[in-house]
Every structure is written in C-alpha cells, then in structure tokens.
Coordinates of C-alpha atoms in Angstrom, one line a residue:
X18 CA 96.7 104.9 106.6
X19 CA 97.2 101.2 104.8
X20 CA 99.2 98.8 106.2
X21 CA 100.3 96.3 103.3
X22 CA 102.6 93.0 104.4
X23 CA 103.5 90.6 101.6
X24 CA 104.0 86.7 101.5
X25 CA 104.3 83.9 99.8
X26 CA 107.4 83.9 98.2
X27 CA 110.3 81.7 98.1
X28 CA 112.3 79.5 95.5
X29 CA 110.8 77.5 92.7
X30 CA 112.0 75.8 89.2
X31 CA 111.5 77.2 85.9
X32 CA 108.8 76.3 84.9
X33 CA 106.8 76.6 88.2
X34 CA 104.0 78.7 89.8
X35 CA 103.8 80.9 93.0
X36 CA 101.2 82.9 94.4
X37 CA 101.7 86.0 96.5
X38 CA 99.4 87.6 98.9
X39 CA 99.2 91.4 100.4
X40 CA 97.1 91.6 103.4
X41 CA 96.3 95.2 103.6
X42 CA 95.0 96.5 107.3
X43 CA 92.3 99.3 107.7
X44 CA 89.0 98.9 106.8
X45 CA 89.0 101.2 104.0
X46 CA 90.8 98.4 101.6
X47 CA 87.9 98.5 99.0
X48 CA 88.8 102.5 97.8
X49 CA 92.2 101.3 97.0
X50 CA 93.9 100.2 93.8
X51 CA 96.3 97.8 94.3
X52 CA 99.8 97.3 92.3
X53 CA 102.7 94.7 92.1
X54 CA 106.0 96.0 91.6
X55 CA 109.2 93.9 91.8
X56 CA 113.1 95.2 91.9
X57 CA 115.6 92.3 90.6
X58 CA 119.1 93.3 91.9
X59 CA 120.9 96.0 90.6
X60 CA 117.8 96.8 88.5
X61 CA 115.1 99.9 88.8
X62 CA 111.9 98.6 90.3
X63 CA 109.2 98.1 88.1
X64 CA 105.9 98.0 87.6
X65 CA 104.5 94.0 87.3
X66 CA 100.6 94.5 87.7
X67 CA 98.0 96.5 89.0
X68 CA 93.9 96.1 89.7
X69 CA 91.8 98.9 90.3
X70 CA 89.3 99.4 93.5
X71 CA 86.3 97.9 92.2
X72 CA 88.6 94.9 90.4
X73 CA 87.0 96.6 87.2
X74 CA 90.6 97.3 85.3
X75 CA 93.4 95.4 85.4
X76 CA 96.9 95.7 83.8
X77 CA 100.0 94.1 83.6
X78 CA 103.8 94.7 82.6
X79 CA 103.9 93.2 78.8
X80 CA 107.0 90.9 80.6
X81 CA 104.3 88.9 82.4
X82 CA 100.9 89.1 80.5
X83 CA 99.6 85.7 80.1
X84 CA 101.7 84.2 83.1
X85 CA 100.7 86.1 85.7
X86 CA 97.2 87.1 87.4
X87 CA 96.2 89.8 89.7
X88 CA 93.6 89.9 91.6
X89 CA 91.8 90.8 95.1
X90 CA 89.1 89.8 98.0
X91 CA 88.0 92.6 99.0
X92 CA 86.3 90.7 102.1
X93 CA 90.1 89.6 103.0
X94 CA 91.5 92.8 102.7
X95 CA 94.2 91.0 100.4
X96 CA 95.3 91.3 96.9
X97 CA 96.9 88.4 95.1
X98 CA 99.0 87.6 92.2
X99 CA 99.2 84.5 90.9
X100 CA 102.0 83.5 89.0
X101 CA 102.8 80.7 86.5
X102 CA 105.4 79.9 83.8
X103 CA 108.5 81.3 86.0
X104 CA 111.6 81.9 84.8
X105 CA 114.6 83.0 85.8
X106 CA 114.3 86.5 84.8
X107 CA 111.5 86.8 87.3
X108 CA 113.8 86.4 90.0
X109 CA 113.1 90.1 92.4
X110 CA 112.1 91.4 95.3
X111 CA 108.1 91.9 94.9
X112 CA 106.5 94.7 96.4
X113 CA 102.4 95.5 97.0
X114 CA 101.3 99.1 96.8
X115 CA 98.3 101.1 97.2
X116 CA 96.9 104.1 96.1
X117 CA 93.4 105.6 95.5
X118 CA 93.3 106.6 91.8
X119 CA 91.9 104.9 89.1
X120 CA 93.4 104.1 85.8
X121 CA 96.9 102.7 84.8
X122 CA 99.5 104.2 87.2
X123 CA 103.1 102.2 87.0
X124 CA 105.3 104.4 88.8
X125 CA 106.6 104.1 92.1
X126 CA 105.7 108.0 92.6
X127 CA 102.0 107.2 91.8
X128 CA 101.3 105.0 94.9
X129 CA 100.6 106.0 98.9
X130 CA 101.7 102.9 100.5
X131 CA 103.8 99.9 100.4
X132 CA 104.8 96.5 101.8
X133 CA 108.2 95.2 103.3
X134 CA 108.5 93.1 100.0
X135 CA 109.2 89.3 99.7
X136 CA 112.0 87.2 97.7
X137 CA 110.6 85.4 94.7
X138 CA 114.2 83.2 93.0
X139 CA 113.7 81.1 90.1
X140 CA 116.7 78.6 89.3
X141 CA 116.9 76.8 86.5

C-alpha cells in the first residue's frame, strides 16, 4: 500500500512558477513510478507528467513540455513537479499517482494509488 498526499498549491499570476510535492508513505517508494495528473473543471483528468522508478524515463503532456519539470528524492519518499511559465489554462486540481510499471502509462486506469489532490489557479 502507498499513501500519496499532495501540496503546494495555491494562486499565482501568469507568468509565475509553483512547485508541488507528493510525499508518498511506505518504504517501498523507490519501485514506484510516479505521475501528475490534473482535472480543470468540467474537464476529463489528464495526464501532465510522469517519471519512472529509477528517474530513468520521464514524460510529459505536450501542453507543458518545456514549462514544467518532474522529478523525485527517492530518499524523501517525494516526487515533485516544478512548474514555470503558468497560465491560465493550467488552472486544475493536480493529482500524484503511483504505480509499478515502467514505460509511458497516461491513463487514470494505469495507476494503483493516488493523492487527495491540491488546487493550482492561475489569474491573469
């Protein structure tokens, strides 16, 4: 079992930068490939980014390549996404999961485990 609990959300500008963490409890957090996800209202969730176990693949949603950055401490037990360039369309609900395949996996149906979710809002 994986216990994932996001933070660092909140509001920000245009223009800005955020970064969100997943702390992940168990002490099996190394096996585990980690994925963003985020859900904008009245909108499917989707897939954002994702880092394998070993941090040796990483992907992204083409919306976000080049602004935003995945990646983990496996020491922590935490997985990260950094995120710069905001804009308004960014604005969602973003979600951590967990799973213990390798490779690109961005559907929901693909991952074991997730977190409670926290607000990212960019105004203008």
């Amino acid at each position: 079992q994986v216990q994932l609990v996001e933070s660092g959300g909140g509001l920000v500008q245009a223009g800005g930068s955020l970064r969100l963490s997943c702390a992940a409890s168990g002490r099996t957090f190394s096996s585990y490939s980690m994925g963003w996800f985020r859900q904008a209202p009245g909108k499917e969730r989707e897939f954002v980014a994702r880092i394998t176990w070993a941090g040796g693949n990483i992907y992204y949603a083409d919306s976000v390549k080049g602004r935003f950055t995945i990646s983990r401490d496996n020491a922590k037990n935490t997985v990260y996404l950094q995120m710069n360039s905001l804009k308004p369309e960014d604005t969602a609900v973003y979600y951590c999961a967990a799973d213990n395949r390798l490779g690109l996996r961005v559907g929901e149906s693909e991952y074991d485990y997730w977190g409670q979710g926290t607000q990212v809002t960019v105004s203008l």
